[in-house]
Amino acid sequence: MLVGETDGAEDKGGDGRPPRGAKLAAAAVNQASVWNIANLLTMLRLVLVPAFVALMLADGGYDPAWRSLAWAAFAIAMITDLFDGHLARTYNLVTDFGKIADPIADKAIMGAALICLSALGDLPWWVTGVILGRELGITLLRFLVIRYGVIPASRGGKLKTLTQGVAVGMYVLALTGWLATLRWWVMAAAVVLTVVTGLDYVKQAIVLRRRGIAERKAALEEKEA
């Protein structure tokens, strides 16, 4: 054997197992992959949830200054939501943590805002129920049909998310006059989009499930033939 050459056993160690340094290096790489910019933005949104609630309910929940700070926290959360997914897909930063934490962060900040607004009497509870019920229901539906395929995000769904964010943000602010009237119409549009896109997702899930069952049945028949 020439100087500098090694065989597999020598690379792994005398007993055939990788050296401890290799294991530590691999663990470090895996750990570093989680701490990317996309996941950090998701973590920021999670941290902003309790901060938003504290600001929203400070001094009884009706102080314009505290409500403005709460709006700033909510706006930052909504803006980071636009960027983390795009960054993850563009720069190949998708991780298992991000897949789980990102939707949780989205639902958490929106749910916290809606519940706070309803608790303060600014928003009817039925509006909060419709929006949160739709979001949780569609999330569950996606898990139920994931064995047959993935339901892609539609343009209507993206418009719904944007409209919800604008409407809730306007309600977080202590608006009066014509702006208070405008936010009612924006919220009405958000509720309509919430219901319509929710029904569309249900339709897609039914079609996806039927197609998946038909394809499995055809494959089984072909195998038995």
XYZ file of C-alpha atoms in Angstrom:
225
model
C 0.000 0.000 0.000
C 1.351 3.418 -0.931
C 1.872 6.073 1.694
C -1.266 8.129 2.161
C -3.613 5.416 0.904
C -6.241 4.029 3.262
C -8.867 1.356 2.991
C -12.454 1.421 4.256
C -11.591 -0.189 7.560
C -8.951 2.386 8.336
C -11.344 5.265 7.478
C -13.963 3.908 9.818
C -11.700 2.680 12.569
C -10.416 -0.725 13.453
C -13.840 -2.105 14.330
C -15.538 -0.907 11.141
C -17.491 1.863 12.873
C -17.117 5.534 11.886
C -14.920 7.527 14.279
C -16.573 9.687 16.901
C -15.399 12.818 15.106
C -17.371 11.861 11.991
C -20.530 11.406 14.040
C -20.055 14.781 15.688
C -19.440 16.429 12.327
C -22.569 14.891 10.846
C -24.607 15.992 13.844
C -23.225 19.506 13.498
C -24.213 19.636 9.824
C -27.731 18.432 10.606
C -28.058 20.934 13.422
C -26.775 23.795 11.240
C -29.331 22.960 8.566
C -32.125 23.766 11.011
C -30.701 27.176 11.885
C -31.216 28.703 8.454
C -32.770 32.082 7.675
C -36.162 30.603 6.751
C -36.478 28.711 10.041
C -35.238 31.708 12.008
C -38.038 33.808 10.529
C -40.520 31.088 11.502
C -39.124 31.049 15.051
C -39.455 34.828 15.155
C -43.157 34.515 14.323
C -43.602 32.011 17.140
C -41.906 34.366 19.594
C -44.068 37.253 18.371
C -47.282 35.438 19.333
C -47.027 35.914 23.142
C -45.519 39.365 22.576
C -48.502 40.337 20.434
C -51.002 39.069 23.012
C -49.260 40.997 25.795
C -49.263 44.209 23.758
C -52.834 43.703 22.597
C -54.213 43.259 26.104
C -51.993 45.830 27.821
C -53.812 48.505 29.822
C -57.193 46.854 29.294
C -56.750 46.336 25.563
C -58.101 49.695 24.392
C -55.086 51.996 24.581
C -54.268 53.255 21.038
C -50.533 53.308 21.718
C -50.399 49.681 22.866
C -52.679 48.657 20.004
C -50.269 50.321 17.559
C -47.373 48.327 19.001
C -49.480 45.160 18.778
C -50.200 45.995 15.133
C -46.454 46.349 14.505
C -45.828 42.877 15.956
C -48.689 41.444 13.878
C -47.403 43.162 10.720
C -43.884 41.792 11.236
C -45.327 38.299 11.638
C -47.356 38.631 8.428
C -44.390 39.990 6.470
C -42.047 37.237 7.614
C -44.714 34.724 6.611
C -44.363 35.969 3.031
C -40.604 35.484 3.018
C -39.747 32.329 4.960
C -41.496 29.906 2.623
C -40.105 31.643 -0.461
C -36.567 31.580 0.932
C -36.863 27.923 1.916
C -37.978 26.883 -1.564
C -35.625 29.178 -3.490
C -32.447 28.315 -1.594
C -33.277 24.697 -0.763
C -33.670 25.393 2.954
C -36.713 23.169 3.461
C -36.441 21.160 6.696
C -38.754 18.902 8.675
C -38.821 21.545 11.394
C -39.937 24.188 8.919
C -42.676 21.981 7.489
C -44.186 21.589 10.961
C -43.398 24.941 12.561
C -44.372 27.203 9.649
C -48.097 26.325 9.554
C -48.204 26.328 13.364
C -46.751 29.851 13.428
C -49.263 31.005 10.808
C -52.263 29.644 12.693
C -50.932 30.821 16.069
C -50.531 34.511 15.213
C -53.819 34.709 13.316
C -55.675 32.756 15.997
C -54.220 34.901 18.778
C -55.275 38.085 16.988
C -58.819 36.887 16.297
C -59.378 35.572 19.821
C -58.048 38.790 21.376
C -60.282 40.915 19.156
C -63.353 38.847 20.001
C -62.503 38.802 23.714
C -62.292 42.601 23.647
C -65.624 42.854 21.857
C -64.171 44.315 18.664
C -64.996 41.344 16.468
C -67.999 38.960 16.638
C -67.126 35.499 17.900
C -68.820 33.886 14.903
C -66.263 35.530 12.594
C -63.429 34.116 14.676
C -65.141 30.725 14.674
C -65.597 30.682 10.887
C -61.990 31.648 10.135
C -60.325 29.410 12.720
C -62.692 26.533 11.995
C -61.860 26.739 8.308
C -58.102 26.905 8.903
C -58.031 23.978 11.319
C -60.454 21.959 9.198
C -58.428 22.378 5.993
C -55.214 21.520 7.828
C -56.800 18.298 9.093
C -58.192 17.585 5.628
C -54.727 17.882 4.101
C -53.410 15.268 6.530
C -56.312 12.927 5.815
C -55.749 12.905 2.031
C -51.941 13.184 2.026
C -51.695 9.463 1.207
C -53.347 10.230 -2.131
C -51.423 13.416 -2.913
C -50.920 17.038 -1.913
C -53.546 19.743 -2.331
C -51.654 22.710 -3.818
C -52.172 26.249 -2.560
C -54.501 28.100 -4.909
C -54.546 31.754 -5.911
C -57.798 32.093 -4.032
C -56.141 30.718 -0.915
C -53.299 33.210 -1.191
C -55.753 36.064 -1.720
C -57.698 34.844 1.305
C -54.566 34.917 3.460
C -53.697 38.433 2.299
C -57.234 39.715 2.864
C -57.407 38.135 6.315
C -54.097 39.734 7.273
C -55.181 43.192 6.118
C -58.599 42.915 7.770
C -57.274 41.667 11.116
C -54.518 44.262 11.040
C -57.100 47.022 10.562
C -59.090 45.699 13.499
C -56.007 45.594 15.701
C -55.504 49.303 15.122
C -57.821 51.663 17.008
C -59.483 53.046 13.875
C -62.466 55.371 13.824
C -64.677 57.057 11.240
C -64.651 55.877 7.652
C -61.608 53.663 8.268
C -63.612 51.712 10.850
C -66.342 51.253 8.231
C -63.807 50.216 5.601
C -62.294 47.552 7.822
C -65.765 46.016 8.260
C -66.043 45.556 4.482
C -62.506 44.172 4.250
C -63.317 41.659 6.986
C -66.550 40.743 5.188
C -64.524 40.025 2.037
C -62.089 37.950 4.100
C -64.925 35.861 5.549
C -66.408 35.255 2.085
C -63.019 34.212 0.687
C -62.474 32.007 3.739
C -65.688 30.089 3.115
C -65.387 29.897 -0.697
C -61.768 28.721 -0.698
C -62.543 26.282 2.089
C -65.277 24.668 0.021
C -62.917 24.562 -2.961
C -60.310 22.709 -0.870
C -62.958 20.201 0.211
C -63.875 19.630 -3.442
C -60.210 19.141 -4.375
C -59.754 16.701 -1.492
C -62.735 14.608 -2.613
C -61.480 14.492 -6.224
C -57.948 13.658 -5.068
C -59.179 10.849 -2.837
C -61.385 9.327 -5.546
C -58.554 9.490 -8.071
C -56.124 7.924 -5.621
C -58.509 5.076 -4.787
C -59.168 4.439 -8.498
C -55.440 4.352 -9.284
C -54.741 1.941 -6.430
C -57.595 -0.293 -7.503
C -56.367 -0.310 -11.108
C -52.817 -1.113 -9.989
C -54.068 -3.979 -7.812
C -56.146 -5.437 -10.658
C -53.191 -5.184 -13.011
C -50.992 -6.973 -10.484
C -53.514 -9.785 -10.020
C -54.048 -10.207 -13.777
